Amino acid sequence: MQTLGVGRYRNKVESARKRGSEIETNYGQRLMRGALPDFTKGIDDWKQKVAFYDRKARYQIDAQELDAKVLGYISIKAILDSITKNRPLAQVGIYLGGRVEDELRCRFLLDNNESKAKGILLGAKRRKGEKGKIRHVRGSMAHEAKKGLMPEWTKWSIRDKLNMGVNMVEILRSTTGIIEYIYILKTRGKKPVRYVSATSELIKWIEDYNEDRELLEPFWLPTVELPKPWINVFEGGFDTEGYHLPKLPFIKTTDMPFLRNISGVLDEPMEAVNLIQQTPWRINNKVYETMRWAWDNNLSIGELPNRKDEPFPPIPLDFKTDPIVNRDWRREAAKIYELNLSTKSRRMLVSKTLFLADKFKDERFFMPHQCDFRGRVYSIPSFLSMQSADYARGLLHFARSLKIKNKEDARWLAIHGANTWGNDKVTLDEREKWAYEFSSTAQKIADNPTICREYEHADKPWQFLAWCFEWAEYTRKGKIETYLPVAMDATNNGLQILSLLMRD
């Protein structure tokens, strides 16, 4: 768990550095929070000084419109995004000044064309990468101005961008001390170039921070041994002794004073959670094999997305000459882009779930649990749990079986099948009857799920497929030892809403 956690942490840091987005890392966020107050005060002092100038440059006039906190956030993000790389001061200054101008440009758009501004900014959010977002806003504003729907934005000069950026860099250097200037002679006979660099103290701090932090974010996995029983709010779940793993509290919260002030042992909640986490599980290998087949063959079934991106439609020959064809193609391409974007994160979840299923497919394992602040109980290991998506639930079954010998024993197994199919709005007797009527189809599915794919039409296809395997065996033999988790709705929305209103 620790090794996987360290690898995940380092991959995140490396990915952020490659993208030039170090502000997204843990140390970047910590630096932002630590440096912003002093930096903001320095910007306030600079703005007050500039306000008394008789003659002001364009950037000095426009900067007065921005709150010091906003200006500080934009500037510190632009600088910290590549804090561990040395960059020429001029390059940093122009880039930073451009980001400040973009903020002012968006405000100009909102002030002068409010009806279209929200749509344009929403379109920018959908664009991939910073350059794509900026290009979209600039192009849309120019188009609106050309139609006479708003005044044209007067661009900043390179000198304005450079001076704006250099001023912000110098204020950050003088108020926080986290950056410094170094001079590098690039070509013999020419003047050395001034670079912006993190101080040696900051580099050492980042290295130490990452070294400590990466050990605090393990990739929590199911356990092959019984989890430790919860005996107080800081003792239980994972056995962290001797493994240098961080302790997890019984209640998932960052409010440590609250946890420390809990007196005594929470007997009843802890007893319930201990029973839940001592329940042994196994991977349903039949479902796993079918799911792996679907994933490898790029099939989208239920919440299981396509493994590969959908291709864009071919560009028509008259794309550039016919505005209607151009518009229609762009709309179609935008839909596919949105689809690919939305399935990217889901693909990662499926990949991690299948990785865990493969890792534990021959093991009996357990899921350590904890509560949230409301008292709801959750599995600590992510991805592969009964609280995850349908495909994750379909992969799990109990390690202990229950004998079903007759129709009366099989009643709730039948109802569960109807529920996962989506036939859950009729009476329980009707659901049971439906399950028996579906028996021959369930047997065909169980015999060859890659050929007979009727389960794809179910509301919860992977849990329904797991049910088909069990139901086919029962209806053929008249008895079965079932391992299937049968879900029952235990909600009571009336009391939940009442307790919400009463703040209980």
PDB file of N, CA and C in Angstrom, residues 11 50 52 159 194 199 353 373 388 413 458 460:
ATOM      1  N   ASN A  11       3.951  10.270  -9.332  1.00  0.00           N
ATOM      2  CA  ASN A  11       3.393  10.432 -10.672  1.00  0.00           C
ATOM      3  C   ASN A  11       2.595  11.725 -10.793  1.00  0.00           C
ATOM      4  N   VAL A  50       1.427  53.522  -6.923  1.00  0.00           N
ATOM      5  CA  VAL A  50       1.148  53.814  -8.329  1.00  0.00           C
ATOM      6  C   VAL A  50       0.014  54.826  -8.468  1.00  0.00           C
ATOM      7  N   PHE A  52      -0.545  57.494  -7.056  1.00  0.00           N
ATOM      8  CA  PHE A  52      -0.107  58.886  -6.962  1.00  0.00           C
ATOM      9  C   PHE A  52       0.770  59.318  -8.136  1.00  0.00           C
ATOM     10  N   ARG A 159       5.479  45.448 -23.892  1.00  0.00           N
ATOM     11  CA  ARG A 159       6.123  46.198 -22.806  1.00  0.00           C
ATOM     12  C   ARG A 159       5.240  46.231 -21.562  1.00  0.00           C
ATOM     13  N   ARG A 194      19.130  37.146 -16.849  1.00  0.00           N
ATOM     14  CA  ARG A 194      18.597  37.016 -15.489  1.00  0.00           C
ATOM     15  C   ARG A 194      17.453  35.999 -15.485  1.00  0.00           C
ATOM     16  N   THR A 199      14.633  29.586  -4.386  1.00  0.00           N
ATOM     17  CA  THR A 199      15.827  29.636  -3.539  1.00  0.00           C
ATOM     18  C   THR A 199      16.244  28.222  -3.154  1.00  0.00           C
ATOM     19  N   THR A 353     -10.192  -0.534 -10.801  1.00  0.00           N
ATOM     20  CA  THR A 353     -11.059  -1.583 -10.256  1.00  0.00           C
ATOM     21  C   THR A 353     -10.636  -2.954 -10.776  1.00  0.00           C
ATOM     22  N   PHE A 373     -18.829  12.042   9.104  1.00  0.00           N
ATOM     23  CA  PHE A 373     -19.304  12.857  10.222  1.00  0.00           C
ATOM     24  C   PHE A 373     -20.789  12.658  10.500  1.00  0.00           C
ATOM     25  N   SER A 388     -19.364   1.233  -4.599  1.00  0.00           N
ATOM     26  CA  SER A 388     -18.855   1.780  -5.856  1.00  0.00           C
ATOM     27  C   SER A 388     -19.881   1.579  -6.966  1.00  0.00           C
ATOM     28  N   LEU A 413     -33.639 -14.028  -3.481  1.00  0.00           N
ATOM     29  CA  LEU A 413     -32.706 -14.110  -4.603  1.00  0.00           C
ATOM     30  C   LEU A 413     -33.431 -13.743  -5.898  1.00  0.00           C
ATOM     31  N   ALA A 458     -30.190  -4.549 -18.775  1.00  0.00           N
ATOM     32  CA  ALA A 458     -30.597  -4.393 -17.380  1.00  0.00           C
ATOM     33  C   ALA A 458     -30.202  -3.017 -16.854  1.00  0.00           C
ATOM     34  N   LYS A 460     -28.838  -2.528 -13.968  1.00  0.00           N
ATOM     35  CA  LYS A 460     -27.515  -2.750 -13.366  1.00  0.00           C
ATOM     36  C   LYS A 460     -26.938  -4.027 -13.989  1.00  0.00           C
TER      37      LYS A 460
END
